[in-house]
Amino acid sequence: MTFSFKSNRPANRTTAIASGSHPVIHRRDVSGITAQAERDLLAAHHLNSADLIATGTEAKVYLLDSEQVLKVYADPDGTQAARLQTLRTFYDRLDRGRVPYALPVIHSVEQHGPLLATREALLPGRPMGEVCDLTIPEAEALYLDAVTALGALPPPSGAGPRMLLAGPGTPGAEPGLGWHPFLRRLLDTRLEAVHDILSADVPRIDTIVKDLHTLLDSPYTGPEAVVHGDLYPDNLLFAGGSVSAVVDFGTFTMTGDPLYDVSGACVYYRQYEADRLTVWRRLLDQAADRTPSSRRHLLRAYAEIIAILTCDLYPENHKPLQATGHYQWAVTVLRDLDWGS
C-alpha cells in the first residue's frame, strides 16, 4: 500500500542553518532530489514510482522487498555519505533490548551521483499521525509512554560529541562537554542568527534567554540517554494497538537529558491545531506527573530551547520566515505557553 507521511514539517531548500561561515545544524532536504537522478537510481534498483511508500522532509522511501526499504536523499555536493555512515554505526551500537519497539537498521550507504541511498530494515507499522486519532486520550497516553520509554536507551559506549551529526561549526563537537555547557553554547550560537527576528514577536525573549542561561550555567546531575531530538507523531510508527518503532534519528540526535525529548514531544503534538495550547498544557501536566518534582521545571525550559533552536529551520517557498508554520509554532511556545510559570 502506498502512503505518504502527513508531516507537519514543510519541505524546504535549506540544508544547513549557519552562523557566520560555519554550519551549525545540518538538515538533509527531500526537495533537492532531482527527477532524472531519481529515475536513474530507481532503475538501478529495479524500482519505479509505484514502489514509493513514504515521503518525509529529508528523504523518500521505496519498498525494496518484504524486509528492506531504500531511502533516497539529496546529496548535490557529495558531503552526506560520511554522515549517514556515522548514523549507521550509531544504529549498530544501540542497546535495542532497552526499548519496547523497533529501531532503525541501515544495511548499506550507496552514492548515486547527486543522490544517496540507504538500504534499511523495513520496520513494522505506519506513522502514528496517519493512522491514529490524535484527539483521544488513549493516543496521548500511548505517545507519552513511547517517548518516555526512549529515555531508557543508553548512549552507545565510547566518548563522542554531544550532537551525533555535529558539523565543523557545531558547539560541543568535541567529546566530553557536559550537557548544560553544550546546550548553552548551541543556544547562544543560534541566538546570533534568530534573536532579532524573535524579539519582534516575543517581547519577553531577553527574559527567557536570561532564565535559560541561569539554568544552563548550573551543573547538570540528572540521567543521560540517547536524545532523538525530533519526536513528533510521524516519527513514531504504530501497529497492533501500540507504538511499533521509532524512526528518523539523526539531524537533532544528541546525548543528554531524556526529559528534553519528553518536552519536545509534548509541544510537537498537534502543533498547528487551533487548540494546540490546551493540548500542550495537558500533555505537559501528564509528563510532569511522571517526573520528579525537582526536575519538572525543565519541561518548560526545554520547550523554550527547542523553539529557539529550530524556529527558522523549516522555511516555506515564497513566504517570509515570520509567515511560516514552524516559526509561528516557535513563537507560540515562547510567547503564549504559560505552563509552569
mmCIF file of C-alpha atoms in Angstrom:
data_model
loop_
_atom_site.group_PDB
_atom_site.id
_atom_site.type_symbol
_atom_site.label_atom_id
_atom_site.label_comp_id
_atom_site.label_asym_id
_atom_site.label_seq_id
_atom_site.Cartn_x
_atom_site.Cartn_y
_atom_site.Cartn_z
ATOM 1 C CA MET A 1 0.000 0.000 0.000
ATOM 2 C CA THR A 2 1.287 3.446 -0.921
ATOM 3 C CA PHE A 3 1.156 6.197 1.675
ATOM 4 C CA SER A 4 2.850 9.477 2.436
ATOM 5 C CA PHE A 5 3.827 10.962 5.759
ATOM 6 C CA LYS A 6 1.304 13.608 6.712
ATOM 7 C CA SER A 7 4.176 15.639 8.032
ATOM 8 C CA ASN A 8 3.637 18.933 9.806
ATOM 9 C CA ARG A 9 7.079 19.932 8.581
ATOM 10 C CA PRO A 10 7.128 21.672 5.200
ATOM 11 C CA ALA A 11 9.855 20.576 2.804
ATOM 12 C CA ASN A 12 12.387 23.318 2.189
ATOM 13 C CA ARG A 13 15.590 24.039 0.348
ATOM 14 C CA THR A 14 17.809 24.858 3.299
ATOM 15 C CA THR A 15 20.229 22.100 4.264
ATOM 16 C CA ALA A 16 22.311 23.986 6.804
ATOM 17 C CA ILE A 17 21.482 26.898 9.060
ATOM 18 C CA ALA A 18 24.644 28.850 9.601
ATOM 19 C CA SER A 19 26.108 31.343 11.993
ATOM 20 C CA GLY A 20 28.886 33.213 10.286
ATOM 21 C CA SER A 21 30.503 30.811 7.847
ATOM 22 C CA HIS A 22 30.079 27.596 9.822
ATOM 23 C CA PRO A 23 27.009 25.371 9.540
ATOM 24 C CA VAL A 24 25.589 24.645 12.983
ATOM 25 C CA ILE A 25 22.588 22.396 12.345
ATOM 26 C CA HIS A 26 22.542 20.372 9.125
ATOM 27 C CA ARG A 27 19.310 19.132 7.563
ATOM 28 C CA ARG A 28 19.059 16.927 4.516
ATOM 29 C CA ASP A 29 16.171 18.029 2.307
ATOM 30 C CA VAL A 30 13.897 15.980 0.055
ATOM 31 C CA SER A 31 13.297 18.946 -2.250
ATOM 32 C CA GLY A 32 16.867 18.583 -3.537
ATOM 33 C CA ILE A 33 16.127 15.182 -5.118
ATOM 34 C CA THR A 34 16.116 15.852 -8.864
ATOM 35 C CA ALA A 35 13.702 13.919 -11.080
ATOM 36 C CA GLN A 36 16.205 12.473 -13.571
ATOM 37 C CA ALA A 37 18.689 11.400 -10.902
ATOM 38 C CA GLU A 38 15.857 9.746 -9.002
ATOM 39 C CA ARG A 39 14.674 7.865 -12.100
ATOM 40 C CA ASP A 40 18.224 6.631 -12.745
ATOM 41 C CA LEU A 41 18.630 5.472 -9.153
ATOM 42 C CA LEU A 42 15.283 3.657 -9.155
ATOM 43 C CA ALA A 43 16.093 1.933 -12.452
ATOM 44 C CA ALA A 44 19.383 0.696 -10.984
ATOM 45 C CA HIS A 45 17.403 -0.954 -8.188
ATOM 46 C CA HIS A 46 14.589 -2.216 -10.445
ATOM 47 C CA LEU A 47 12.105 0.127 -8.783
ATOM 48 C CA ASN A 48 9.636 2.696 -10.067
ATOM 49 C CA SER A 49 7.366 5.396 -8.665
ATOM 50 C CA ALA A 50 4.739 2.820 -7.675
ATOM 51 C CA ASP A 51 7.169 1.472 -5.063
ATOM 52 C CA LEU A 52 7.154 4.738 -3.097
ATOM 53 C CA ILE A 53 5.807 4.131 0.411
ATOM 54 C CA ALA A 54 6.698 7.357 2.227
ATOM 55 C CA THR A 55 7.880 10.907 1.646
ATOM 56 C CA GLY A 56 9.295 12.890 4.535
ATOM 57 C CA THR A 57 11.060 16.228 4.767
ATOM 58 C CA GLU A 58 14.515 14.659 4.331
ATOM 59 C CA ALA A 59 14.062 11.503 2.237
ATOM 60 C CA LYS A 60 11.847 9.391 0.037
ATOM 61 C CA VAL A 61 11.314 5.750 0.991
ATOM 62 C CA TYR A 62 10.796 2.939 -1.510
ATOM 63 C CA LEU A 63 9.904 -0.675 -0.790
ATOM 64 C CA LEU A 64 12.691 -2.996 -1.942
ATOM 65 C CA ASP A 65 11.278 -6.303 -0.726
ATOM 66 C CA SER A 66 9.442 -7.791 2.220
ATOM 67 C CA GLU A 67 12.306 -6.936 4.583
ATOM 68 C CA GLN A 68 14.062 -3.842 3.215
ATOM 69 C CA VAL A 69 13.414 -0.287 2.094
ATOM 70 C CA LEU A 70 15.514 2.110 0.054
ATOM 71 C CA LYS A 71 15.739 5.643 1.476
ATOM 72 C CA VAL A 72 16.768 8.289 -1.052
ATOM 73 C CA TYR A 73 18.454 11.552 -0.041
ATOM 74 C CA ALA A 74 19.700 14.545 -1.980
ATOM 75 C CA ASP A 75 23.484 14.950 -1.871
ATOM 76 C CA PRO A 76 24.338 17.540 -4.517
ATOM 77 C CA ASP A 77 27.718 18.420 -3.020
ATOM 78 C CA GLY A 78 28.743 14.847 -2.165
ATOM 79 C CA THR A 79 29.197 15.532 1.552
ATOM 80 C CA GLN A 80 26.475 13.456 3.180
ATOM 81 C CA ALA A 81 27.784 9.879 2.861
ATOM 82 C CA ALA A 82 30.071 10.153 5.892
ATOM 83 C CA ARG A 83 27.189 11.487 7.987
ATOM 84 C CA LEU A 84 24.968 8.568 7.035
ATOM 85 C CA GLN A 85 27.805 6.151 7.797
ATOM 86 C CA THR A 86 28.029 7.752 11.242
ATOM 87 C CA LEU A 87 24.287 7.222 11.663
ATOM 88 C CA ARG A 88 24.663 3.589 10.522
ATOM 89 C CA THR A 89 27.352 2.957 13.141
ATOM 90 C CA PHE A 90 25.222 4.656 15.777
ATOM 91 C CA TYR A 91 22.283 2.364 14.994
ATOM 92 C CA ASP A 92 24.544 -0.707 15.077
ATOM 93 C CA ARG A 93 25.728 0.140 18.589
ATOM 94 C CA LEU A 94 22.329 0.772 20.187
ATOM 95 C CA ASP A 95 21.230 -1.489 23.041
ATOM 96 C CA ARG A 96 17.898 -2.291 21.395
ATOM 97 C CA GLY A 97 16.661 -4.515 24.177
ATOM 98 C CA ARG A 98 16.218 -1.466 26.384
ATOM 99 C CA VAL A 99 13.162 -0.163 24.494
ATOM 100 C CA PRO A 100 9.819 -1.907 23.738
ATOM 101 C CA TYR A 101 9.774 -1.183 19.994
ATOM 102 C CA ALA A 102 11.936 -1.492 16.903
ATOM 103 C CA LEU A 103 14.679 0.964 15.956
ATOM 104 C CA PRO A 104 16.192 1.620 12.517
ATOM 105 C CA VAL A 105 18.904 -0.532 10.947
ATOM 106 C CA ILE A 106 20.979 0.696 7.989
ATOM 107 C CA HIS A 107 22.444 -2.150 5.921
ATOM 108 C CA SER A 108 24.378 -0.040 3.405
ATOM 109 C CA VAL A 109 25.008 3.502 2.202
ATOM 110 C CA GLU A 110 25.331 3.968 -1.567
ATOM 111 C CA GLN A 111 26.305 7.022 -3.628
ATOM 112 C CA HIS A 112 24.382 7.539 -6.864
ATOM 113 C CA GLY A 113 25.655 10.755 -8.444
ATOM 114 C CA PRO A 114 23.895 13.662 -6.720
ATOM 115 C CA LEU A 115 21.847 11.265 -4.576
ATOM 116 C CA LEU A 116 22.499 8.951 -1.663
ATOM 117 C CA ALA A 117 20.562 5.796 -0.927
ATOM 118 C CA THR A 118 20.482 3.675 2.192
ATOM 119 C CA ARG A 119 19.221 0.114 2.371
ATOM 120 C CA GLU A 120 17.397 -0.204 5.662
ATOM 121 C CA ALA A 121 15.304 -2.714 7.536
ATOM 122 C CA LEU A 122 11.574 -2.418 6.868
ATOM 123 C CA LEU A 123 10.128 -1.519 10.248
ATOM 124 C CA PRO A 124 6.616 -2.525 11.322
ATOM 125 C CA GLY A 125 3.764 -0.043 11.329
ATOM 126 C CA ARG A 126 2.785 3.270 9.804
ATOM 127 C CA PRO A 127 3.207 6.832 11.101
ATOM 128 C CA MET A 128 1.162 7.464 14.213
ATOM 129 C CA GLY A 129 -0.058 10.787 12.872
ATOM 130 C CA GLU A 130 -1.502 8.994 9.856
ATOM 131 C CA VAL A 131 -3.297 6.058 11.416
ATOM 132 C CA CYS A 132 -4.302 7.264 14.887
ATOM 133 C CA ASP A 133 -6.936 9.700 16.075
ATOM 134 C CA LEU A 134 -4.626 12.053 17.938
ATOM 135 C CA THR A 135 -7.513 13.805 19.686
ATOM 136 C CA ILE A 136 -8.357 10.932 22.029
ATOM 137 C CA PRO A 137 -6.785 10.434 25.470
ATOM 138 C CA GLU A 138 -5.664 6.900 24.611
ATOM 139 C CA ALA A 139 -3.465 8.184 21.789
ATOM 140 C CA GLU A 140 -1.889 10.791 24.052
ATOM 141 C CA ALA A 141 -1.092 8.136 26.660
ATOM 142 C CA LEU A 142 0.453 5.772 24.083
ATOM 143 C CA TYR A 143 2.503 8.635 22.685
ATOM 144 C CA LEU A 144 3.882 9.723 26.053
ATOM 145 C CA ASP A 145 4.551 6.114 27.045
ATOM 146 C CA ALA A 146 6.652 5.570 23.927
ATOM 147 C CA VAL A 147 8.545 8.847 24.265
ATOM 148 C CA THR A 148 9.253 8.212 27.939
ATOM 149 C CA ALA A 149 10.437 4.669 27.174
ATOM 150 C CA LEU A 150 13.153 6.029 24.886
ATOM 151 C CA GLY A 151 14.746 7.575 27.979
ATOM 152 C CA ALA A 152 15.922 4.091 28.945
ATOM 153 C CA LEU A 153 18.139 3.867 25.841
ATOM 154 C CA PRO A 154 21.754 4.431 26.925
ATOM 155 C CA PRO A 155 24.199 6.254 24.674
ATOM 156 C CA PRO A 156 26.489 3.908 22.743
ATOM 157 C CA SER A 157 29.734 3.308 24.602
ATOM 158 C CA GLY A 158 32.757 5.435 23.839
ATOM 159 C CA ALA A 159 33.266 9.167 24.040
ATOM 160 C CA GLY A 160 31.751 11.174 21.227
ATOM 161 C CA PRO A 161 30.237 14.555 20.515
ATOM 162 C CA ARG A 162 27.020 15.555 22.243
ATOM 163 C CA MET A 163 25.349 16.007 18.861
ATOM 164 C CA LEU A 164 25.609 12.862 16.754
ATOM 165 C CA LEU A 165 25.987 14.596 13.387
ATOM 166 C CA ALA A 166 27.829 17.660 14.627
ATOM 167 C CA GLY A 167 29.321 19.738 11.845
ATOM 168 C CA PRO A 168 32.641 21.595 11.993
ATOM 169 C CA GLY A 169 30.992 24.677 13.477
ATOM 170 C CA THR A 170 28.688 22.940 15.937
ATOM 171 C CA PRO A 171 29.361 23.909 19.557
ATOM 172 C CA GLY A 172 30.157 20.820 21.558
ATOM 173 C CA ALA A 173 31.610 18.848 18.685
ATOM 174 C CA GLU A 174 34.479 17.930 20.981
ATOM 175 C CA PRO A 175 33.972 14.872 23.234
ATOM 176 C CA GLY A 176 33.497 15.330 26.943
ATOM 177 C CA LEU A 177 31.499 18.563 27.060
ATOM 178 C CA GLY A 178 28.739 18.491 29.680
ATOM 179 C CA TRP A 179 25.048 18.608 28.796
ATOM 180 C CA HIS A 180 24.364 22.077 30.132
ATOM 181 C CA PRO A 181 27.508 23.712 28.669
ATOM 182 C CA PHE A 182 26.715 22.099 25.323
ATOM 183 C CA LEU A 183 23.153 23.419 25.286
ATOM 184 C CA ARG A 184 24.353 26.861 26.396
ATOM 185 C CA ARG A 185 26.847 27.070 23.542
ATOM 186 C CA LEU A 186 24.360 25.765 20.989
ATOM 187 C CA LEU A 187 21.657 28.138 22.217
ATOM 188 C CA ASP A 188 23.937 31.177 22.105
ATOM 189 C CA THR A 189 25.166 30.311 18.630
ATOM 190 C CA ARG A 190 21.623 30.003 17.331
ATOM 191 C CA LEU A 191 20.569 33.222 19.052
ATOM 192 C CA GLU A 192 23.146 35.090 16.983
ATOM 193 C CA ALA A 193 21.016 34.225 13.958
ATOM 194 C CA VAL A 194 17.471 34.457 15.336
ATOM 195 C CA HIS A 195 17.398 36.830 18.322
ATOM 196 C CA ASP A 196 16.499 39.958 16.400
ATOM 197 C CA ILE A 197 13.786 38.171 14.449
ATOM 198 C CA LEU A 198 12.246 36.622 17.561
ATOM 199 C CA SER A 199 12.423 39.848 19.566
ATOM 200 C CA ALA A 200 9.855 41.434 17.261
ATOM 201 C CA ASP A 201 7.316 38.722 18.050
ATOM 202 C CA VAL A 202 8.317 37.611 21.553
ATOM 203 C CA PRO A 203 8.615 40.687 23.814
ATOM 204 C CA ARG A 204 9.975 38.572 26.686
ATOM 205 C CA ILE A 205 12.730 36.898 24.665
ATOM 206 C CA ASP A 206 15.561 38.530 26.641
ATOM 207 C CA THR A 207 13.991 37.472 29.948
ATOM 208 C CA ILE A 208 13.505 33.952 28.622
ATOM 209 C CA VAL A 209 17.136 33.774 27.491
ATOM 210 C CA LYS A 210 18.379 35.142 30.824
ATOM 211 C CA ASP A 211 16.441 32.460 32.703
ATOM 212 C CA LEU A 212 17.754 29.761 30.352
ATOM 213 C CA HIS A 213 21.307 30.976 30.891
ATOM 214 C CA THR A 214 20.827 30.756 34.654
ATOM 215 C CA LEU A 215 19.620 27.178 34.276
ATOM 216 C CA LEU A 216 22.353 26.117 31.869
ATOM 217 C CA ASP A 217 25.112 27.718 33.930
ATOM 218 C CA SER A 218 24.261 25.355 36.791
ATOM 219 C CA PRO A 219 25.689 21.815 36.929
ATOM 220 C CA TYR A 220 23.631 19.036 35.348
ATOM 221 C CA THR A 221 23.382 15.993 37.605
ATOM 222 C CA GLY A 222 20.480 14.105 36.035
ATOM 223 C CA PRO A 223 20.315 10.983 33.872
ATOM 224 C CA GLU A 224 21.796 10.766 30.383
ATOM 225 C CA ALA A 225 20.385 8.828 27.461
ATOM 226 C CA VAL A 226 20.028 8.924 23.697
ATOM 227 C CA VAL A 227 18.015 12.031 22.816
ATOM 228 C CA HIS A 228 16.198 11.631 19.495
ATOM 229 C CA GLY A 229 15.631 15.374 19.268
ATOM 230 C CA ASP A 230 12.678 15.341 16.857
ATOM 231 C CA LEU A 231 9.929 13.201 18.349
ATOM 232 C CA TYR A 232 6.578 14.064 16.853
ATOM 233 C CA PRO A 233 3.775 11.662 15.896
ATOM 234 C CA ASP A 234 5.023 10.853 12.386
ATOM 235 C CA ASN A 235 8.394 9.690 13.756
ATOM 236 C CA LEU A 236 6.598 7.014 15.771
ATOM 237 C CA LEU A 237 5.226 4.038 13.849
ATOM 238 C CA PHE A 238 2.046 2.378 15.059
ATOM 239 C CA ALA A 239 0.818 -1.213 14.619
ATOM 240 C CA GLY A 240 -1.296 -3.669 16.578
ATOM 241 C CA GLY A 241 -2.568 -1.069 19.027
ATOM 242 C CA SER A 242 0.830 0.226 20.166
ATOM 243 C CA VAL A 243 3.925 2.101 19.035
ATOM 244 C CA SER A 244 5.917 -0.417 16.993
ATOM 245 C CA ALA A 245 9.007 1.628 16.044
ATOM 246 C CA VAL A 246 10.737 4.989 16.436
ATOM 247 C CA VAL A 247 12.368 6.307 13.263
ATOM 248 C CA ASP A 248 14.430 9.148 11.821
ATOM 249 C CA PHE A 249 17.179 9.687 14.325
ATOM 250 C CA GLY A 250 19.957 11.881 13.000
ATOM 251 C CA THR A 251 19.796 15.636 12.483
ATOM 252 C CA PHE A 252 18.841 16.529 16.059
ATOM 253 C CA THR A 253 20.059 13.385 17.848
ATOM 254 C CA MET A 254 22.188 14.005 20.930
ATOM 255 C CA THR A 255 23.344 12.512 24.198
ATOM 256 C CA GLY A 256 21.705 14.239 27.131
ATOM 257 C CA ASP A 257 18.706 14.565 29.401
ATOM 258 C CA PRO A 258 15.854 12.281 28.244
ATOM 259 C CA LEU A 259 13.401 14.893 29.522
ATOM 260 C CA TYR A 260 14.422 17.027 26.522
ATOM 261 C CA ASP A 261 12.629 14.546 24.238
ATOM 262 C CA VAL A 262 9.583 14.406 26.513
ATOM 263 C CA SER A 263 9.258 18.190 26.481
ATOM 264 C CA GLY A 264 9.697 18.432 22.727
ATOM 265 C CA ALA A 265 7.191 15.655 22.118
ATOM 266 C CA CYS A 266 4.580 17.492 24.194
ATOM 267 C CA VAL A 267 4.784 20.686 22.150
ATOM 268 C CA TYR A 268 5.202 18.914 18.796
ATOM 269 C CA TYR A 269 1.910 17.058 19.331
ATOM 270 C CA ARG A 270 -0.836 18.538 17.156
ATOM 271 C CA GLN A 271 1.447 21.514 16.875
ATOM 272 C CA TYR A 272 -0.565 23.536 14.362
ATOM 273 C CA GLU A 273 -4.091 22.791 15.577
ATOM 274 C CA ALA A 274 -6.384 25.532 16.879
ATOM 275 C CA ASP A 275 -6.464 24.011 20.382
ATOM 276 C CA ARG A 276 -2.712 23.371 20.489
ATOM 277 C CA LEU A 277 -2.055 25.327 23.694
ATOM 278 C CA THR A 278 -4.705 23.346 25.561
ATOM 279 C CA VAL A 279 -3.246 20.114 24.179
ATOM 280 C CA TRP A 280 0.320 21.045 25.112
ATOM 281 C CA ARG A 281 -0.645 22.032 28.653
ATOM 282 C CA ARG A 282 -2.491 18.753 29.111
ATOM 283 C CA LEU A 283 0.466 16.712 27.857
ATOM 284 C CA LEU A 284 2.922 18.705 29.959
ATOM 285 C CA ASP A 285 0.726 18.092 33.005
ATOM 286 C CA GLN A 286 0.821 14.365 32.282
ATOM 287 C CA ALA A 287 4.583 14.460 31.734
ATOM 288 C CA ALA A 288 5.045 16.371 34.991
ATOM 289 C CA ASP A 289 3.122 13.651 36.835
ATOM 290 C CA ARG A 290 5.789 11.186 35.616
ATOM 291 C CA THR A 291 8.708 13.451 36.554
ATOM 292 C CA PRO A 292 10.331 14.056 39.950
ATOM 293 C CA SER A 293 9.248 17.416 41.335
ATOM 294 C CA SER A 294 12.834 18.696 41.339
ATOM 295 C CA ARG A 295 13.030 18.275 37.550
ATOM 296 C CA ARG A 296 9.595 19.437 36.384
ATOM 297 C CA HIS A 297 10.784 22.967 35.623
ATOM 298 C CA LEU A 298 12.959 21.511 32.869
ATOM 299 C CA LEU A 299 9.900 20.635 30.798
ATOM 300 C CA ARG A 300 9.163 24.319 30.212
ATOM 301 C CA ALA A 301 12.822 25.259 29.746
ATOM 302 C CA TYR A 302 13.486 22.556 27.151
ATOM 303 C CA ALA A 303 10.384 23.555 25.178
ATOM 304 C CA GLU A 304 11.742 27.098 25.003
ATOM 305 C CA ILE A 305 15.201 25.900 23.968
ATOM 306 C CA ILE A 306 13.758 23.704 21.211
ATOM 307 C CA ALA A 307 11.642 26.588 19.920
ATOM 308 C CA ILE A 308 14.686 28.859 19.692
ATOM 309 C CA LEU A 309 16.956 26.222 18.143
ATOM 310 C CA THR A 310 14.506 25.242 15.398
ATOM 311 C CA CYS A 311 12.429 28.370 14.712
ATOM 312 C CA ASP A 312 13.990 29.068 11.307
ATOM 313 C CA LEU A 313 14.754 25.514 10.161
ATOM 314 C CA TYR A 314 11.600 24.977 8.108
ATOM 315 C CA PRO A 315 11.276 27.800 5.586
ATOM 316 C CA GLU A 316 8.468 27.644 3.050
ATOM 317 C CA ASN A 317 8.776 28.708 -0.556
ATOM 318 C CA HIS A 318 7.716 32.281 -1.309
ATOM 319 C CA LYS A 319 6.988 33.082 2.348
ATOM 320 C CA PRO A 320 8.885 35.345 4.727
ATOM 321 C CA LEU A 321 10.154 33.461 7.748
ATOM 322 C CA GLN A 322 7.647 35.102 10.075
ATOM 323 C CA ALA A 323 4.761 33.694 7.988
ATOM 324 C CA THR A 324 5.968 30.075 8.055
ATOM 325 C CA GLY A 325 4.193 27.499 10.155
ATOM 326 C CA HIS A 326 7.157 26.313 12.194
ATOM 327 C CA TYR A 327 8.285 29.836 13.061
ATOM 328 C CA GLN A 328 4.770 30.675 14.215
ATOM 329 C CA TRP A 329 4.744 27.484 16.260
ATOM 330 C CA ALA A 330 8.001 28.563 17.953
ATOM 331 C CA VAL A 331 6.574 31.997 18.733
ATOM 332 C CA THR A 332 3.500 30.382 20.268
ATOM 333 C CA VAL A 333 5.690 28.237 22.519
ATOM 334 C CA LEU A 334 7.811 31.187 23.619
ATOM 335 C CA ARG A 335 5.115 33.842 23.920
ATOM 336 C CA ASP A 336 1.854 32.080 24.740
ATOM 337 C CA LEU A 337 2.640 28.840 26.569
ATOM 338 C CA ASP A 338 2.159 29.879 30.183
ATOM 339 C CA TRP A 339 2.513 26.368 31.598
ATOM 340 C CA GLY A 340 4.705 26.007 34.661
ATOM 341 C CA SER A 341 5.174 29.733 35.185
#
